[in-house]
Amino acid sequence: MSLYDSSFPQMTRMLGQVLVWLDKAEAYAQQKKFDPEVLLAARIAPDQWPFRRQIQTLIAWPVRLGALLTGAEPPQFETRDETIAELRARIGKTIEQVKALKPEQLKGAEDRTLPLFFLPGKGMKAPDFVFQFALPNFYFHATTAYSILRHNGLDVGKSDFIGSLDLRDL
């Protein structure tokens, strides 16, 4: 399986599920009669990033990875106090950007050594970066965001995390 096939479709799918979580968060807040924006500051532990920052990180990963694998300069992302509507818009834009990325744009990526932004002067071979760092980080932040919502009483379950399955008759 190519680096493209093993990462970008799954990241896009998960970002689509984040939109489901945001729908449920807004419905929950309406039902309980509180401002849904309150959930953006929620966290499980005092030293953990809040829900908003978890989502911002999810939004950044596919674009950053796409840039690195195509040899482009990864964009810098803001972590300002965005609203739910602004996060939705960024998710939509990111999904569009990722869908515009074509597998042939990653030709030769397997041979690239990608720089580690947090360790200047160090890098990883692209496959190692994708499987040991990018995807685990992406799913760590997805799981944490989901867990923050669960911790705050939202009725989200595994199917809200995974999404629909492409089932076939046997």
XYZ file of N, CA and C in Angstrom:
510
model
N 0.840 -1.169 0.000
C 0.000 0.000 0.000
C 0.896 1.246 0.000
N 0.530 2.207 -0.793
C 1.337 3.421 -0.924
C 1.189 4.319 0.303
N 2.112 5.262 0.443
C 2.016 6.233 1.528
C 0.718 7.040 1.410
N 0.337 7.337 0.178
C -0.907 8.071 -0.052
C -2.097 7.264 0.466
N -2.214 6.018 -0.019
C -3.369 5.187 0.326
C -3.439 4.844 1.812
N -2.308 4.785 2.457
C -2.309 4.404 3.865
C -2.511 5.587 4.809
N -2.590 6.789 4.266
C -2.728 7.932 5.170
C -3.867 8.884 4.793
N -3.859 9.441 3.623
C -4.776 10.536 3.304
C -6.258 10.162 3.287
N -6.653 9.018 2.724
C -8.081 8.686 2.802
C -8.561 8.509 4.250
N -7.721 7.925 5.091
C -8.119 7.725 6.483
C -8.195 9.053 7.231
N -7.249 9.941 6.981
C -7.279 11.243 7.634
C -8.516 12.034 7.200
N -8.839 11.980 5.931
C -10.024 12.668 5.418
C -11.284 12.101 6.057
N -11.334 10.797 6.142
C -12.488 10.130 6.765
C -12.647 10.580 8.216
N -11.561 10.605 8.961
C -11.624 10.993 10.367
C -12.060 12.444 10.506
N -11.556 13.326 9.657
C -11.997 14.724 9.709
C -13.503 14.835 9.453
N -14.026 13.983 8.584
C -15.473 13.939 8.372
C -16.211 13.531 9.636
N -15.624 12.620 10.393
C -16.244 12.207 11.654
C -16.196 13.327 12.688
N -15.156 14.144 12.638
C -15.086 15.280 13.567
C -16.291 16.196 13.351
N -16.724 16.345 12.107
C -17.915 17.153 11.838
C -19.140 16.550 12.522
N -19.219 15.225 12.556
C -20.311 14.534 13.268
C -20.234 14.850 14.760
N -19.016 14.816 15.311
C -18.849 15.120 16.745
C -19.297 16.538 17.040
N -18.956 17.471 16.157
C -19.351 18.862 16.376
C -20.869 19.008 16.311
N -21.514 18.286 15.391
C -22.981 18.282 15.330
C -23.558 17.808 16.662
N -23.014 16.716 17.164
C -23.501 16.154 18.417
C -23.218 17.084 19.595
N -22.086 17.749 19.563
C -21.751 18.698 20.632
C -22.758 19.840 20.658
N -23.099 20.360 19.487
C -24.062 21.458 19.425
C -25.452 21.002 19.863
N -25.849 19.804 19.448
C -27.151 19.277 19.850
C -27.207 19.039 21.364
N -26.128 18.519 21.917
C -26.044 18.272 23.354
C -26.146 19.590 24.129
N -25.423 20.589 23.684
C -25.455 21.893 24.350
C -26.851 22.502 24.276
N -27.500 22.371 23.126
C -28.859 22.900 22.981
C -29.807 22.172 23.935
N -29.678 20.848 24.004
C -30.536 20.049 24.884
C -30.323 20.428 26.356
N -29.071 20.642 26.735
C -28.735 20.964 28.130
C -28.765 22.471 28.404
N -29.020 23.256 27.358
C -29.155 24.705 27.465
C -27.880 25.413 27.939
N -26.784 25.115 27.243
C -25.545 25.866 27.479
C -24.907 26.178 26.132
N -23.994 27.116 26.131
C -23.307 27.551 24.920
C -22.339 26.450 24.480
N -22.492 25.902 23.273
C -21.604 24.820 22.828
C -20.138 25.236 22.739
N -19.876 26.529 22.626
C -18.493 27.014 22.554
C -17.719 26.682 23.829
N -18.450 26.462 24.931
C -17.818 26.096 26.202
C -17.009 24.810 26.036
N -17.506 23.901 25.218
C -16.822 22.613 25.029
C -15.448 22.772 24.380
N -15.244 23.872 23.659
C -13.961 24.075 22.986
C -12.810 24.234 23.977
N -13.114 24.659 25.181
C -12.081 24.831 26.213
C -11.973 23.616 27.127
N -12.814 22.613 26.901
C -12.818 21.426 27.772
C -11.566 20.586 27.574
N -11.142 19.966 28.653
C -9.990 19.063 28.619
C -10.206 18.000 29.681
N -9.464 16.920 29.595
C -9.573 15.845 30.579
C -8.617 16.080 31.743
N -7.447 16.589 31.451
C -6.424 16.814 32.477
C -5.931 18.257 32.381
N -5.506 18.837 33.494
C -5.066 20.242 33.491
C -3.898 20.534 32.548
N -3.025 19.552 32.331
C -1.857 19.794 31.470
C -2.074 19.344 30.025
N -3.309 19.097 29.674
C -3.658 18.621 28.337
C -4.198 19.772 27.498
N -3.966 19.692 26.198
C -4.562 20.681 25.304
C -6.084 20.562 25.362
N -6.794 21.688 25.221
C -8.258 21.642 25.201
C -8.779 21.072 23.875
N -10.066 20.801 23.858
C -10.726 20.231 22.694
C -10.408 21.028 21.426
N -10.492 22.358 21.503
C -10.226 23.200 20.327
C -8.847 22.904 19.740
N -7.839 22.846 20.587
C -6.460 22.628 20.106
C -6.284 21.219 19.545
N -6.986 20.255 20.124
C -6.946 18.887 19.573
C -7.482 18.891 18.141
N -8.585 19.596 17.914
C -9.180 19.657 16.574
C -8.269 20.440 15.624
N -7.704 21.535 16.092
C -6.782 22.303 15.246
C -5.596 21.442 14.817
N -5.121 20.596 15.704
C -4.000 19.716 15.374
C -4.423 18.686 14.338
N -5.626 18.144 14.478
C -6.135 17.200 13.470
C -6.232 17.858 12.101
N -6.670 19.095 12.084
C -6.806 19.819 10.821
C -5.432 20.048 10.186
N -4.437 20.294 11.000
C -3.101 20.614 10.478
C -2.371 19.398 9.918
N -2.545 18.224 10.521
C -1.731 17.069 10.136
C -1.818 16.673 8.656
N -2.986 16.516 8.069
C -3.005 16.083 6.659
C -2.332 17.072 5.711
N -2.512 18.366 5.963
C -1.917 19.376 5.093
C -0.401 19.385 5.273
N 0.039 19.304 6.525
C 1.479 19.261 6.817
C 2.102 18.028 6.163
N 1.473 16.874 6.333
C 2.005 15.642 5.767
C 2.036 15.705 4.244
N 0.971 16.232 3.641
C 0.945 16.368 2.186
C 2.087 17.229 1.679
N 2.329 18.325 2.363
C 3.430 19.213 1.960
C 4.766 18.489 2.089
N 4.986 17.842 3.206
C 6.267 17.165 3.422
C 6.502 16.058 2.392
N 5.470 15.292 2.101
C 5.630 14.168 1.169
C 5.777 14.611 -0.281
N 5.313 15.818 -0.601
C 5.470 16.318 -1.970
C 6.687 17.227 -2.109
N 7.411 17.423 -1.015
C 8.609 18.243 -1.058
C 8.344 19.727 -0.919
N 7.129 20.091 -0.534
C 6.785 21.510 -0.354
C 7.047 21.935 1.093
N 7.067 23.207 1.293
C 7.225 23.768 2.642
C 5.883 23.640 3.374
N 5.856 22.987 4.531
C 4.585 22.869 5.255
C 4.111 24.231 5.761
N 2.818 24.478 5.658
C 2.296 25.757 6.140
C 2.333 25.824 7.669
N 2.384 27.028 8.179
C 2.286 27.247 9.617
C 0.806 27.434 9.946
N 0.384 26.858 11.056
C -1.020 26.965 11.435
C -1.173 27.747 12.717
N -2.224 28.555 12.736
C -2.551 29.311 13.931
C -3.278 28.407 14.919
N -3.151 28.736 16.168
C -3.919 28.031 17.199
C -4.677 29.076 18.022
N -5.372 29.947 17.316
C -6.137 30.994 17.986
C -7.480 30.439 18.473
N -8.231 31.243 19.158
C -9.519 30.821 19.704
C -10.605 30.825 18.627
N -10.623 29.770 17.840
C -11.624 29.653 16.778
C -12.949 29.151 17.351
N -14.023 29.561 16.714
C -15.354 29.099 17.081
C -15.616 27.737 16.430
N -16.708 27.124 16.803
C -17.095 25.858 16.171
C -17.304 26.083 14.674
N -17.947 27.171 14.315
C -18.179 27.456 12.886
C -16.862 27.621 12.138
N -15.900 28.297 12.742
C -14.597 28.478 12.093
C -13.858 27.149 11.966
N -13.956 26.301 12.976
C -13.322 24.979 12.894
C -13.962 24.149 11.797
N -15.291 24.206 11.712
C -15.993 23.486 10.635
C -15.487 23.934 9.263
N -15.366 25.233 9.093
C -14.909 25.767 7.806
C -13.493 25.290 7.499
N -12.616 25.304 8.496
C -11.240 24.830 8.282
C -11.210 23.345 7.972
N -12.068 22.569 8.630
C -12.133 21.135 8.330
C -12.556 20.938 6.878
N -13.588 21.651 6.456
C -14.047 21.546 5.068
C -12.957 21.909 4.072
N -12.242 22.987 4.356
C -11.149 23.417 3.473
C -10.038 22.368 3.441
N -9.720 21.794 4.594
C -8.674 20.772 4.658
C -9.079 19.527 3.885
N -10.318 19.108 4.036
C -10.801 17.940 3.283
C -10.672 18.202 1.782
N -11.026 19.401 1.340
C -10.885 19.759 -0.079
C -9.427 19.702 -0.513
N -8.525 20.251 0.299
C -7.096 20.243 -0.035
C -6.565 18.820 -0.137
N -6.952 17.979 0.792
C -6.457 16.601 0.791
C -7.020 15.839 -0.403
N -8.290 16.052 -0.710
C -8.882 15.381 -1.870
C -8.253 15.852 -3.181
N -7.728 17.063 -3.204
C -7.063 17.583 -4.399
C -5.667 16.980 -4.582
N -5.107 16.447 -3.512
C -3.793 15.814 -3.574
C -3.915 14.480 -4.315
N -3.095 14.267 -5.296
C -3.152 13.043 -6.108
C -1.975 12.138 -5.772
N -2.178 10.830 -5.803
C -1.096 9.891 -5.472
C 0.182 10.128 -6.274
N 0.046 10.515 -7.534
C 1.239 10.721 -8.365
C 2.088 11.901 -7.870
N 1.497 12.804 -7.091
C 2.265 13.921 -6.534
C 3.257 13.442 -5.460
N 3.049 12.243 -4.980
C 3.924 11.692 -3.949
C 4.996 10.778 -4.533
N 5.112 10.787 -5.857
C 6.101 9.917 -6.499
C 7.490 10.203 -5.926
N 8.163 9.159 -5.499
C 9.497 9.277 -4.938
C 9.529 9.653 -3.464
N 8.353 9.864 -2.868
C 8.308 10.278 -1.459
C 8.925 9.226 -0.537
N 8.807 7.958 -0.896
C 9.333 6.883 -0.042
C 10.832 7.038 0.204
N 11.515 7.690 -0.712
C 12.965 7.853 -0.608
C 13.381 9.145 0.096
N 12.406 10.011 0.396
C 12.728 11.294 1.034
C 13.015 11.114 2.524
N 13.883 11.952 3.034
C 14.062 12.081 4.478
C 13.388 13.377 4.869
N 12.415 13.272 5.763
C 11.616 14.423 6.148
C 12.169 15.053 7.424
N 12.267 16.370 7.449
C 12.798 17.050 8.636
C 11.802 16.976 9.787
N 12.319 16.869 10.981
C 11.480 16.888 12.174
C 11.457 18.317 12.711
N 10.291 18.918 12.667
C 10.160 20.320 13.064
C 10.491 20.541 14.535
N 10.384 19.512 15.340
C 10.649 19.648 16.775
C 12.074 19.239 17.156
N 12.843 18.715 16.195
C 14.247 18.354 16.416
C 15.081 18.884 15.244
N 15.421 20.159 15.264
C 16.195 20.721 14.145
C 17.457 19.896 13.882
N 17.687 19.656 12.597
C 18.852 18.881 12.195
C 18.606 17.387 12.151
N 17.410 16.946 12.505
C 17.065 15.520 12.489
C 15.915 15.290 11.514
N 15.846 14.074 11.003
C 14.786 13.713 10.085
C 14.496 12.233 10.138
N 13.499 11.825 9.388
C 13.107 10.417 9.295
C 12.800 10.099 7.840
N 13.061 8.872 7.432
C 12.636 8.427 6.107
C 11.112 8.555 6.060
N 10.589 8.935 4.915
C 9.163 9.224 4.785
C 8.264 8.097 5.293
N 8.498 6.819 4.922
C 7.611 5.776 5.454
C 7.649 5.697 6.986
N 8.832 5.846 7.561
C 8.940 5.821 9.019
C 8.206 7.011 9.632
N 8.348 8.170 9.018
C 7.667 9.370 9.498
C 6.155 9.160 9.489
N 5.628 8.625 8.386
C 4.183 8.420 8.264
C 3.693 7.431 9.312
N 4.344 6.262 9.412
C 3.819 5.186 10.256
C 4.227 5.271 11.722
N 5.359 5.906 12.013
C 5.807 5.999 13.402
C 5.443 7.329 14.052
N 5.172 8.350 13.251
C 4.966 9.671 13.826
C 3.659 10.332 13.390
N 3.469 10.527 12.086
C 2.314 11.294 11.608
C 0.986 10.624 11.944
N 0.811 9.378 11.535
C -0.466 8.713 11.803
C -0.706 8.490 13.297
N 0.288 8.020 14.067
C 0.025 7.898 15.510
C -0.348 9.235 16.159
N 0.299 10.319 15.766
C -0.042 11.635 16.315
C -1.445 12.049 15.912
N -1.774 11.855 14.668
C -3.103 12.215 14.181
C -4.177 11.482 14.987
N -4.017 10.178 15.139
C -5.023 9.400 15.859
C -4.990 9.645 17.366
N -3.842 10.002 17.910
C -3.771 10.379 19.320
C -4.671 11.589 19.574
N -4.554 12.605 18.714
C -5.350 13.813 18.906
C -6.823 13.570 18.593
N -7.122 12.695 17.641
C -8.518 12.337 17.366
C -9.128 11.637 18.578
N -8.412 10.680 19.118
C -8.907 9.941 20.279
C -9.068 10.860 21.485
N -8.128 11.752 21.676
C -8.204 12.679 22.805
C -9.391 13.623 22.652
N -9.603 14.156 21.457
C -10.747 15.046 21.223
C -12.054 14.301 21.494
N -12.163 13.107 20.968
C -13.346 12.274 21.181
C -13.551 12.013 22.676
N -12.471 11.695 23.369
C -12.554 11.394 24.806
C -12.968 12.619 25.622
N -12.535 13.795 25.216
C -12.957 15.020 25.900
C -14.468 15.172 25.799
N -15.024 14.911 24.631
C -16.474 15.011 24.476
C -17.190 13.974 25.339
N -16.686 12.744 25.325
C -17.277 11.694 26.182
C -17.203 12.095 27.650
N -16.069 12.598 28.048
C -15.849 13.013 29.431
C -16.839 14.106 29.854
N -17.272 14.901 28.888
C -18.203 15.985 29.172
C -19.660 15.600 28.956
N -19.926 14.309 28.838
C -21.295 13.815 28.818
C -21.932 13.590 27.473
N -21.232 13.848 26.395
C -21.838 13.633 25.085
C -22.041 12.150 24.818
N -23.143 11.853 24.185
C -23.462 10.468 23.832
C -22.845 10.171 22.461
N -21.541 9.973 22.471
C -20.841 9.541 21.259
C -20.302 8.147 21.533
N -20.353 7.313 20.529
C -19.885 5.941 20.676
C -18.860 5.595 19.617
N -18.487 4.340 19.614
C -17.452 3.889 18.685
C -17.837 4.158 17.232
N -19.112 3.993 16.902
C -19.521 4.234 15.516
C -19.372 5.706 15.136
N -19.461 6.613 16.113
C -19.217 8.032 15.830
C -17.742 8.296 15.566
N -16.884 7.494 16.157
C -15.450 7.632 15.935
C -15.055 6.999 14.599
N -15.506 5.781 14.365
C -15.104 5.025 13.171
C -15.853 5.480 11.922
N -17.140 5.753 12.062
C -17.957 6.104 10.903
C -18.564 4.875 10.269
N -19.210 5.086 9.146
C -19.856 3.969 8.461
C -18.812 3.037 7.847
N -19.198 1.797 7.733
C -18.309 0.778 7.158
C -18.780 0.417 5.758
N -17.857 0.134 4.874
C -18.192 -0.308 3.516
C -18.413 -1.815 3.536
N -19.611 -2.215 3.944
C -19.936 -3.631 4.087
C -20.318 -4.258 2.746
N -20.063 -5.525 2.611
C -20.391 -6.288 1.402
C -21.073 -7.595 1.820
N -21.973 -8.052 1.015
C -22.591 -9.354 1.251
C -21.589 -10.444 0.911
N -21.586 -11.496 1.703
C -20.702 -12.638 1.434
C -21.409 -13.696 0.622
